[in-house]
Coordinates of C-alpha atoms in Angstrom, one line a residue:
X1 CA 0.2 -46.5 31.3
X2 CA 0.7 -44.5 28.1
X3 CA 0.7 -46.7 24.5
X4 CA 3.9 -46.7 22.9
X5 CA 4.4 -43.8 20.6
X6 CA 3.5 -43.9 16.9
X7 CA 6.3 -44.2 14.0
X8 CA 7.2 -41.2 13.2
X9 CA 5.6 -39.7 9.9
X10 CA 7.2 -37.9 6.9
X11 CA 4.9 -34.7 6.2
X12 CA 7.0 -33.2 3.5
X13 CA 9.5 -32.7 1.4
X14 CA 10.3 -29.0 1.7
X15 CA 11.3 -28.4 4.4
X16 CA 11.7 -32.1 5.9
X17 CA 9.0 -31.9 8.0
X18 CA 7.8 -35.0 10.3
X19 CA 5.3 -35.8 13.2
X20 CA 5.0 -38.3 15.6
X21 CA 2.3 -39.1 18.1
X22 CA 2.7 -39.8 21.8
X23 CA 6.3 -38.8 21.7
X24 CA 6.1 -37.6 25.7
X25 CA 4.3 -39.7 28.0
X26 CA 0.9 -38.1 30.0
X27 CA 3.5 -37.8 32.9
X28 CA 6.1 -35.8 31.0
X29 CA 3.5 -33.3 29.9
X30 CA 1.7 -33.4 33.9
X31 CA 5.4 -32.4 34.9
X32 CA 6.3 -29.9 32.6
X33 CA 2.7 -28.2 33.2
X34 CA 2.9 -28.3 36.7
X35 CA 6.4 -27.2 36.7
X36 CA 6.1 -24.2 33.9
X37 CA 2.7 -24.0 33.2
X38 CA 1.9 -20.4 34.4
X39 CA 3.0 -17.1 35.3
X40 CA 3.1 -17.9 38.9
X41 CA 5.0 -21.4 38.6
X42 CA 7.6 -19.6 36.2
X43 CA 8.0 -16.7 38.8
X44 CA 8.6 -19.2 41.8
X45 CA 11.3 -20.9 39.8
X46 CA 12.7 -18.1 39.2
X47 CA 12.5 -18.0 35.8
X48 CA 12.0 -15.0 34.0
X49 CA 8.7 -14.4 31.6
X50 CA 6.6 -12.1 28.9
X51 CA 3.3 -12.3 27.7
X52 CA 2.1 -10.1 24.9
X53 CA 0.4 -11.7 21.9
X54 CA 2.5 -14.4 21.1
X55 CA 1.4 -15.8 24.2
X56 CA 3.3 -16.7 27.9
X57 CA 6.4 -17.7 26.9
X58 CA 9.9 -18.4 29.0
X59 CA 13.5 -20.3 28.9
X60 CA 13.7 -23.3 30.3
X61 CA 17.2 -24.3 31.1
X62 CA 17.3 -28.2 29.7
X63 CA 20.1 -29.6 32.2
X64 CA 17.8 -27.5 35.2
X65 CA 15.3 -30.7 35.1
X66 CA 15.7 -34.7 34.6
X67 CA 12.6 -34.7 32.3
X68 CA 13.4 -31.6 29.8
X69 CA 17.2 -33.1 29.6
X70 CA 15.3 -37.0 29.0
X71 CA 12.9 -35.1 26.2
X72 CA 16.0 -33.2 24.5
X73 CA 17.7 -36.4 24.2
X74 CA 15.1 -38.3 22.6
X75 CA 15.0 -35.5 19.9
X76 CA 18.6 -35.2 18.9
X77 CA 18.6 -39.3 19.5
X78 CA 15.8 -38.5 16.1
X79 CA 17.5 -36.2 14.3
X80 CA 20.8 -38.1 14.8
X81 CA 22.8 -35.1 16.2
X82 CA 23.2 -33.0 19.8
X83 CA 22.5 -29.6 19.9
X84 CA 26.4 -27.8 20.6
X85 CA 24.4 -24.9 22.7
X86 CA 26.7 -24.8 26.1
X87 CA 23.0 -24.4 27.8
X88 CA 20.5 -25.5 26.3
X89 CA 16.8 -24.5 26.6
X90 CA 13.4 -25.0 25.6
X91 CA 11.0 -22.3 25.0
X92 CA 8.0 -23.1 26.9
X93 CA 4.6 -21.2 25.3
X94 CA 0.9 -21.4 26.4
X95 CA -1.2 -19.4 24.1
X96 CA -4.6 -17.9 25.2
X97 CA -7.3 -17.6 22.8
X98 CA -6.9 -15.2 19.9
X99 CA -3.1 -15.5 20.5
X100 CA -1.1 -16.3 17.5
X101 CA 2.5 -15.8 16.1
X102 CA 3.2 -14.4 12.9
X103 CA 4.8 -16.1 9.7
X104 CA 8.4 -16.3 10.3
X105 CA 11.5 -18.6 9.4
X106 CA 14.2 -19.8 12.1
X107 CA 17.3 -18.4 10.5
X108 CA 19.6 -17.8 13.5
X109 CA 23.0 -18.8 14.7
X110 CA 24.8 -18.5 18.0
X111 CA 28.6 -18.8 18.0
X112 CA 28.9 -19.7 14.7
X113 CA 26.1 -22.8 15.1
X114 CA 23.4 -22.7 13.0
X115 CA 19.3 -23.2 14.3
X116 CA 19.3 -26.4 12.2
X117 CA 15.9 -28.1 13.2
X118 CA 13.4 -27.1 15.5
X119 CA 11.4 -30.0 17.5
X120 CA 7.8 -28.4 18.9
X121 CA 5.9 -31.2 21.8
X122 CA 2.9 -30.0 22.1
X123 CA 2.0 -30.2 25.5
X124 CA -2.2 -29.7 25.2
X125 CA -4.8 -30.7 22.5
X126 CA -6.2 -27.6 21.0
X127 CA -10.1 -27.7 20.5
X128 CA -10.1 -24.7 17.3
X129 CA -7.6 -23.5 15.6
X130 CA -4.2 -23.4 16.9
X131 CA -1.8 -25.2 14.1
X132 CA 1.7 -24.8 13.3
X133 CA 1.2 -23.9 9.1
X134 CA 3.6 -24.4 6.9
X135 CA 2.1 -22.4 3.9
X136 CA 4.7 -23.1 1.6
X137 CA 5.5 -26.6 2.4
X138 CA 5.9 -28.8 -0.8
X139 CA 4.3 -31.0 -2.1
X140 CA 1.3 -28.8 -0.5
X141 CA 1.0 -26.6 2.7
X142 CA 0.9 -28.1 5.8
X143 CA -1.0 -27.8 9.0
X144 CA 0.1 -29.5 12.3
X145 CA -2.4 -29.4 15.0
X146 CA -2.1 -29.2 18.5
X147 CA -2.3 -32.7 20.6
X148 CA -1.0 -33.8 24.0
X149 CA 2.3 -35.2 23.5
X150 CA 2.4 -34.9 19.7
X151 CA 6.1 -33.9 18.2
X152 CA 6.5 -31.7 15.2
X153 CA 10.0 -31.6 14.1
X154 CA 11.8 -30.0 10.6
X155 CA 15.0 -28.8 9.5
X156 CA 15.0 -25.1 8.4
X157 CA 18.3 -25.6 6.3
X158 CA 18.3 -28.4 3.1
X159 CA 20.9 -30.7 3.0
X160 CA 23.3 -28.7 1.1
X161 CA 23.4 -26.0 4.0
X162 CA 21.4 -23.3 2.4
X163 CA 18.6 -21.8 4.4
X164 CA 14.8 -24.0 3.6
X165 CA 12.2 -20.9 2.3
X166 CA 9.7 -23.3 2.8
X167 CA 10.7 -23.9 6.7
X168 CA 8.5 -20.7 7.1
X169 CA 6.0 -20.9 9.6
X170 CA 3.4 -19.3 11.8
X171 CA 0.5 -20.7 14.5
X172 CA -2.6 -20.1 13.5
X173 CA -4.8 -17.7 15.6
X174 CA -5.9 -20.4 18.9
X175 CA -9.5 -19.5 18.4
X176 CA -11.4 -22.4 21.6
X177 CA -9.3 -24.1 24.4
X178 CA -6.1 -24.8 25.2
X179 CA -2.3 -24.4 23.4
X180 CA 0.8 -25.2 25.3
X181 CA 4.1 -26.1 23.7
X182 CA 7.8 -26.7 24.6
X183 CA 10.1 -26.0 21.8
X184 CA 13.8 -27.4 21.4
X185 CA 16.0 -25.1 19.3
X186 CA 18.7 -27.6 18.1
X187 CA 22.1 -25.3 17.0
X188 CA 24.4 -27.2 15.3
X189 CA 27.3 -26.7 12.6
X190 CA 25.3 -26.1 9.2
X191 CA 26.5 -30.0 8.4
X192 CA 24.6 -31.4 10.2
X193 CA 21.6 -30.6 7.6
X194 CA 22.7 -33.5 6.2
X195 CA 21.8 -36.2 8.3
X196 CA 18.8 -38.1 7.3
X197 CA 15.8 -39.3 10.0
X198 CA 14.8 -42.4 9.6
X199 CA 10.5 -42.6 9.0
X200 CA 8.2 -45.2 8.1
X201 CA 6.3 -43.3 5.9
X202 CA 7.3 -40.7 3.5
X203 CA 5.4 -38.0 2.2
X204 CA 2.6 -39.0 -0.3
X205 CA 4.6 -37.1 -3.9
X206 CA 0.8 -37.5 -6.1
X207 CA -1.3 -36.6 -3.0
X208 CA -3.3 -33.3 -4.7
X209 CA -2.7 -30.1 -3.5
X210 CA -5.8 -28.9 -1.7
X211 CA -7.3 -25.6 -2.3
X212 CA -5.6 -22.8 0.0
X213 CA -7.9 -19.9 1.0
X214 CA -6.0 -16.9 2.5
X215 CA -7.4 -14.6 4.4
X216 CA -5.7 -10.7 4.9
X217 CA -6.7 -9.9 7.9
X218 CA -6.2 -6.2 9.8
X219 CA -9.0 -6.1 13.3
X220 CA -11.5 -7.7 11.2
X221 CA -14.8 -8.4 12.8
X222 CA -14.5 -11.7 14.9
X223 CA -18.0 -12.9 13.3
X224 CA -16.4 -12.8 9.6
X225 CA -13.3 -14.4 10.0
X226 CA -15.9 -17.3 12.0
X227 CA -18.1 -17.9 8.7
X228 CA -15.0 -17.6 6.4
X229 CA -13.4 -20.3 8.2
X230 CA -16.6 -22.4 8.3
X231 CA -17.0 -21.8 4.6
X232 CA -13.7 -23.8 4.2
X233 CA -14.1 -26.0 6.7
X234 CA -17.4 -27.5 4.8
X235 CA -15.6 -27.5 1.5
X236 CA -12.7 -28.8 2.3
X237 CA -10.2 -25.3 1.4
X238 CA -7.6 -25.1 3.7
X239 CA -7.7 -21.5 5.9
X240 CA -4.9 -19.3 6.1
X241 CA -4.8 -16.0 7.9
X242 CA -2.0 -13.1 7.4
X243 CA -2.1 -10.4 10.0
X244 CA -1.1 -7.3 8.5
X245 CA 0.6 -5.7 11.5
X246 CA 2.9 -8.6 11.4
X247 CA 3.6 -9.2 8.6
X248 CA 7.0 -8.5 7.2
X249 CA 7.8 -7.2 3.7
X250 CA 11.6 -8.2 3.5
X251 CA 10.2 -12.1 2.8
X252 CA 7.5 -11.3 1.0
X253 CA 6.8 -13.5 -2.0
X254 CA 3.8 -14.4 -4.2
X255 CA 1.1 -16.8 -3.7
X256 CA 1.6 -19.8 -5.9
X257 CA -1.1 -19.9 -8.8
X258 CA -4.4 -21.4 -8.0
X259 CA -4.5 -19.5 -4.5
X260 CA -7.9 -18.2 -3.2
X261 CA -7.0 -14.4 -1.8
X262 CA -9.2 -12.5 -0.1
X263 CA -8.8 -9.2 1.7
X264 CA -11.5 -8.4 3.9
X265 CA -9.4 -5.8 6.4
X266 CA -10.3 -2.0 5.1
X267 CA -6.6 -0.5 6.2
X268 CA -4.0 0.6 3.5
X269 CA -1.4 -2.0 5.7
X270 CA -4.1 -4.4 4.8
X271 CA -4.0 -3.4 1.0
X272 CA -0.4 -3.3 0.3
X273 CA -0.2 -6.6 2.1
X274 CA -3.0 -7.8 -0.3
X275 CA -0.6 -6.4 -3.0
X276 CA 2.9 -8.1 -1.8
X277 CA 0.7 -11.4 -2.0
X278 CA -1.2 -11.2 -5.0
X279 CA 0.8 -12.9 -8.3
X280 CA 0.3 -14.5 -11.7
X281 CA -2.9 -16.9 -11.5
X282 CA -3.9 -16.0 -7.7
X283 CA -7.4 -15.9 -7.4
X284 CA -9.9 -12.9 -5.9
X285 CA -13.0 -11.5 -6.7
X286 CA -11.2 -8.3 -8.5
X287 CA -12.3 -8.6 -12.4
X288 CA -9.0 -7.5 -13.6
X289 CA -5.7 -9.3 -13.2
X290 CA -4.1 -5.9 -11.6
X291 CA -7.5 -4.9 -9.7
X292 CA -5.9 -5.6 -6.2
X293 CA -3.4 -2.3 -7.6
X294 CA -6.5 -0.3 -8.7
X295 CA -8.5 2.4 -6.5
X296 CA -12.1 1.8 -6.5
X297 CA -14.9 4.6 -7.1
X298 CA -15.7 7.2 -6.3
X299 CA -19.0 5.1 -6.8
X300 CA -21.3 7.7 -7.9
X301 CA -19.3 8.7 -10.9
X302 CA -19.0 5.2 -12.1
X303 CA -22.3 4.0 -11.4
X304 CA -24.2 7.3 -12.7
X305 CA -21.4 6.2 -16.3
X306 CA -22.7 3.2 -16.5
X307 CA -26.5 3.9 -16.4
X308 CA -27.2 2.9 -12.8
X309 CA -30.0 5.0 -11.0
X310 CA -28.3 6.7 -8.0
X311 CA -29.2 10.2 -6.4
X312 CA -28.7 13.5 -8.2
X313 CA -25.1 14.7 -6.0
X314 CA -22.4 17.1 -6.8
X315 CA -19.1 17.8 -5.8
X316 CA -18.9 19.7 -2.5
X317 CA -15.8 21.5 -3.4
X318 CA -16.2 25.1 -2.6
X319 CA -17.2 27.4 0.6
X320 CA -18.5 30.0 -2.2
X321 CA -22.1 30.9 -0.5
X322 CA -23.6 31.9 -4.2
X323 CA -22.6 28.3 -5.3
X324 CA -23.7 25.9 -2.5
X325 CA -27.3 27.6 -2.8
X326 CA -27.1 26.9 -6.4
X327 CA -26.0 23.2 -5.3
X328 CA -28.7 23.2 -3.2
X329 CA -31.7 24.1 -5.8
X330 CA -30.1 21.7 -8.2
X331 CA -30.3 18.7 -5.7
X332 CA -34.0 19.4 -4.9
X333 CA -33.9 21.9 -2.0
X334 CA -32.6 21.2 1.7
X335 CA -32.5 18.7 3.6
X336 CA -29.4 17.2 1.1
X337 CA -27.0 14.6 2.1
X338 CA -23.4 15.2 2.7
X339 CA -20.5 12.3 2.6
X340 CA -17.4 11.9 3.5
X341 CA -15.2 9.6 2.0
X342 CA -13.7 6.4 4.2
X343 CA -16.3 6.1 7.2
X344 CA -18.4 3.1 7.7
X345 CA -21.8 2.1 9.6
X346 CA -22.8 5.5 8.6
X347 CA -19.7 7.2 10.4
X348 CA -19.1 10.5 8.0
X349 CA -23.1 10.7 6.5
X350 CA -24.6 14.2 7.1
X351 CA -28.2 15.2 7.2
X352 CA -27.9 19.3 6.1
X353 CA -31.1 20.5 7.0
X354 CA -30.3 24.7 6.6
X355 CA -28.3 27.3 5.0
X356 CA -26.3 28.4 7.9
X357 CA -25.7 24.1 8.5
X358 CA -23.9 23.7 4.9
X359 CA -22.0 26.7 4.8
X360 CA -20.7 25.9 8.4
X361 CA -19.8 22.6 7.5
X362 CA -18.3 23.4 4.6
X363 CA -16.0 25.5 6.0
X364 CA -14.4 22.9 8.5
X365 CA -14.0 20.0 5.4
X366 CA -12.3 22.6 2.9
X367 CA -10.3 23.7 6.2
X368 CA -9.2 20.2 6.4
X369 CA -8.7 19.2 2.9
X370 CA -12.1 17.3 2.4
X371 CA -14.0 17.2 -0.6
X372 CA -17.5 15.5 0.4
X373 CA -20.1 14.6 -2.1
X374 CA -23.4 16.4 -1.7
X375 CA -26.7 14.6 -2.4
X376 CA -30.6 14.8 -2.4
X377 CA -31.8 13.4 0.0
X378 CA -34.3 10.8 -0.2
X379 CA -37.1 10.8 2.1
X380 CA -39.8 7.7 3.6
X381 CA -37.1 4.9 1.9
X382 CA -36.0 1.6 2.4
X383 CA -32.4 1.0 2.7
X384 CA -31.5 -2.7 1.4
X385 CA -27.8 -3.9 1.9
X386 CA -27.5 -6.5 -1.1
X387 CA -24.5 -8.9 -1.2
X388 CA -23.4 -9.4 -4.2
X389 CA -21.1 -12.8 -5.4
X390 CA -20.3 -12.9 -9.3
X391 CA -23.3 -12.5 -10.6
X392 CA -26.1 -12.8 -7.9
X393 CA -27.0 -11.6 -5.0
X394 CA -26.3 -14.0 -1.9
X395 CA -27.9 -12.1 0.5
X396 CA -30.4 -9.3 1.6
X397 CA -31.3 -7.6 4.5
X398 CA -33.7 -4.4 5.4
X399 CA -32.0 -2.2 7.7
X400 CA -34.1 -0.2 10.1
X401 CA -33.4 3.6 11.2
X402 CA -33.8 4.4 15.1
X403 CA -35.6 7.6 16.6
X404 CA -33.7 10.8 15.5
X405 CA -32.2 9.9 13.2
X406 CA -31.8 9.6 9.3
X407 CA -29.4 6.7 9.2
X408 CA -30.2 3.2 9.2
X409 CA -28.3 0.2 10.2
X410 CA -28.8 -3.7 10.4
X411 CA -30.7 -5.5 13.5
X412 CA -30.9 -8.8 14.7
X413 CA -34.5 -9.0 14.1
X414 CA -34.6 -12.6 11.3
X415 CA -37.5 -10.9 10.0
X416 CA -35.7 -8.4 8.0
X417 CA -33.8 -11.1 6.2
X418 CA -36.5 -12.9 4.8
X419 CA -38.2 -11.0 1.8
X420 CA -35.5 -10.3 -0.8
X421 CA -36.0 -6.9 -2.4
X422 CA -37.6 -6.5 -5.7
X423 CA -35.8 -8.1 -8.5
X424 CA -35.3 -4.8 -10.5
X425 CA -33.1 -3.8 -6.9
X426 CA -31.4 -7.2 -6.9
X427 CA -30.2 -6.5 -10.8
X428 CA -29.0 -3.3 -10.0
X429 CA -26.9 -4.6 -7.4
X430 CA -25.1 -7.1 -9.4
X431 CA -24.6 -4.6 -12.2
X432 CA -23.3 -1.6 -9.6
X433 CA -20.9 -4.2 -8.5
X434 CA -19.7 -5.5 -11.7
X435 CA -19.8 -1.7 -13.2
X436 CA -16.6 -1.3 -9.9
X437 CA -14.5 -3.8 -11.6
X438 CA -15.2 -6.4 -8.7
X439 CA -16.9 -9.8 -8.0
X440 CA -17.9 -8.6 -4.6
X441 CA -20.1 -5.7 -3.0
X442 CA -22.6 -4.9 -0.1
X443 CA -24.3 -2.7 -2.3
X444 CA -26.8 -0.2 -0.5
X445 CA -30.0 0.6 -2.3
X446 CA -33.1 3.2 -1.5
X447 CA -36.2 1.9 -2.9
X448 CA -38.7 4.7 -2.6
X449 CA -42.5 4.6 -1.7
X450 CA -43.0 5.7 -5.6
X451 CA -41.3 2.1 -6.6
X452 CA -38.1 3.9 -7.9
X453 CA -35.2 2.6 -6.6
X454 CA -31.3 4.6 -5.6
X455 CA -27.8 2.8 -5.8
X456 CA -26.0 5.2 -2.8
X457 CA -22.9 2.9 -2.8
X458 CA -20.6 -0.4 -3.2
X459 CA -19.0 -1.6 -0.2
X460 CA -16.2 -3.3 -1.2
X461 CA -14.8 -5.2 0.8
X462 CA -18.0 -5.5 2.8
X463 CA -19.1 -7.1 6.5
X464 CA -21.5 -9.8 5.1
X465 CA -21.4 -12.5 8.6
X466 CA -24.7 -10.7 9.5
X467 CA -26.9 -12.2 6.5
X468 CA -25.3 -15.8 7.9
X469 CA -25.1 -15.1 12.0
X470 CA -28.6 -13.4 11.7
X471 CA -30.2 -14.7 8.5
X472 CA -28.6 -18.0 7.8
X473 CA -27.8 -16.9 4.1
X474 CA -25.0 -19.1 3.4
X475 CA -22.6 -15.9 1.8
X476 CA -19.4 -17.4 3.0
X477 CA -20.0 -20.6 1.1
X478 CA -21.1 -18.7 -2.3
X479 CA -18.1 -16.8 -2.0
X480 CA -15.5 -19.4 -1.6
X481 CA -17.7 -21.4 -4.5
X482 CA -17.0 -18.8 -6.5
X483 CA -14.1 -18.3 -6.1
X484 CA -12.5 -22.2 -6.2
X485 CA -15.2 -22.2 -9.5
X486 CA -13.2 -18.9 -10.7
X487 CA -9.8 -21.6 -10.1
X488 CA -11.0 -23.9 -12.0
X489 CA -11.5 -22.2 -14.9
X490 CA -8.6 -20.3 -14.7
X491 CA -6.7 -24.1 -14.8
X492 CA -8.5 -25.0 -17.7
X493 CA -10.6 -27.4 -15.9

């Protein structure tokens, strides 16, 4: 026998948002899940279906089934008016994990109703991740999680008719078990906005806002967007992910002051995104108030300006035979280094080892528009990736080369996490990053068997979830420390 179901709760003002617990009964939800609850019981009801990455969704006609039409009633019974839809539905929706839906507002109307409210019973508990966000709710943004028989229900117009901004809403990326919802779409004449639910408890007006933390997110490494979101978790900062790809320009606004932004997708959707977000008093680990609008590098210029030891290097900018020898002799003699711009895990780095190589490869990237940067190269080194936070580095790792071949890259050996580089490397780091205009940087560094020491480049933004997954270096805390610090002060606290 089920306990009787909670009072129903006031979340917040804008939009009028409210919860209530146990709202269907353990027998409701068995029903509805036997019923609806997959592709194949869907297909034998005859009821048509899509799944894509929004989920499994399907119409469910209300009148169809005893228990929908008793559900539907006890929701308009709430809200104190029927939805005027001649057929009536709810949107059944199981998510599988990684599914999410983008932000979005529910600004329709069907023969001149309007979508007035929107009632979500949440037909399975969610073990991570999952929540309906409201990241504009007021007096602070709102997460409603996912538990059996729980009922989120808000109005997406205010009283005086007028479509509610803050009503916009997304679910959160479902990241361990189960999410299956039923949602009632009540349509209504734009009046009925008015009416007014009656709760037993209203939405706390002097509760403080807690700190917000979103994330821009465009096929990010699963591991990062896992120690971003523990970072929060552990200091309380609420998580917020934007998907690029979904997210649409036409309601773009701002992030309130105070905001913690962070972009760590590398795509240009990513940075104009990053962009449409970013407003007075939003917080990121750029230096400069416009930094999200500025390009970044090309690093060797800057860092070679501003003192730092890197390689000698030179523009690759002609096929001209006569010159590239003369490039060659200036850089030392062959083997040199060629770059390309916009690759990563060592995607675009060439080893020129003759003549006939260089003037060959040459060829092709002034053929295509590509400029490369030529460089000495730097034989018998060690290659330390430093991450850099403000002003220290949070983490260190030695990256290790594999049998033919002159690259390096990161292992899951703990050993090569342990011994931090010297501390001449580690102040170069911070100083390469700061000379980029950023708070940020996996900064890459040759330390040579002589003791000298090469800044090759700042990653920015940068995969850092290794020095935690691998070397329990606690990055994503010192990142979102510094950055609710860098809040702070910008409050004058």
């Amino acid at each position: 026998m089920n306990p009787a179901p909670s009072s129903l709760r006031h979340l917040s003002e804008a939009p009028r948002l409210y919860v209530q617990e146990g709202f269907a009964s353990d027998e409701e939800v068995r029903h509805v899940l036997a019923s609806y609850g997959d592709r194949d019981a869907l297909t034998r009801r005859g009821l048509p279906w899509q799944a894509n990455e929004t989920g499994l969704s399907s119409e469910l006609p209300v009148e169809a089934d005893p228990v929908l039409a008793a559900i539907a009633a006890r929701i308009e019974a709430v809200l104190g008016f029927s939805c005027t839809l001649v057929e009536p539905t709810f949107r059944f929706r199981r998510y599988e994990r990684g599914d999410a839906h983008p932000p979005h507002l529910d600004e329709y109307t069907i023969g001149g109703a309007c979508l007035v409210a929107t009632a979500i019973v949440y037909l399975t508990d969610a073990a991570s991740g999952g929540e309906t966000f409201f990241p504009r709710a007021e007096p602070h943004p709102r997460a409603v999680a996912a538990q059996k028989g729980r009922l989120a229900l808000w109005f997406n117009h205010r009283p005086d008719g007028s479509v509610d901004r803050a009503a916009l809403h997304q679910s959160n990326p479902l990241r361990e078990g189960e999410k299956a919802t039923i949602t009632y779409f009540v349509y209504a004449p734009v009046e009925a906005a008015r009416a007014g639910v009656v709760a037993d408890e209203a939405p706390a007006r002097k509760e403080p806002a807690s700190r917000r933390f979103v994330c821009v997110n465009d096929g990010v490494p699963e591991a990062t967007i896992r120690v971003l979101r523990e970072a929060c978790a552990a200091r309380g900062v609420a998580y917020e992910e934007v998907q690029a790809a979904d997210f649409d320009f036409t309601a773009a606004e701002p992030l309130p002051p105070g905001t913690l932004l962070f972009r760590p997708a590398v795509s240009s959707s990513a940075v104009r995104v990053e962009q449409a977000l970013y407003g007075p008093g939003v917080v990121t680990f750029h230096r400069e108030p416009d930094g999200v609008f500025r390009e970044i590098g090309p690093d060797c210029a800057v860092l070679e300006r501003r003192g730092i030891s890197v390689p000698r290097w030179i523009w690759g900018n002609t096929t001209n035979r006569g010159l590239l020898r003369r490039y060659v002799d200036d850089l030392g003699g062959l083997p040199i280094v060629m770059k390309f711009a916009g690759g990563s895990g060592g995607v675009g780095v060439l080893r020129i080892d003759s003549l006939a190589g260089l003037f060959s490869t040459m060829d092709h990237a002034r053929a295509s528009g590509r400029m490369p940067v030529l460089s000495a190269y730097i034989p018998d080194a060690t290659h330390h990736r430093c991450i850099v936070v403000g002003d220290r580095v949070v983490g260190s790792w030695r990256n290790r080369t594999d049998e033919d071949d002159f690259r390096t890259h990161a292992t899951d050996d703990p050993a090569d996490y342990q011994t931090p580089p010297a501390p001449e490397i580690l102040a170069s780091a911070v100083a390469a990053t700061a000379a980029l205009d950023v708070e940020l940087g996996g900064v890459d560094v040759l330390e040579h068997p002589s003791g000298r020491h090469y800044v090759l480049e700042v990653n920015f933004p940068c995969y850092f979830a290794r020095a935690r997954l691998v070397g329990g270096q606690d990055v994503g805390g010192a990142m979102i420390d510094w950055l609710v610090r860098k809040a702070e002060r910008g409050a004058g606290r």
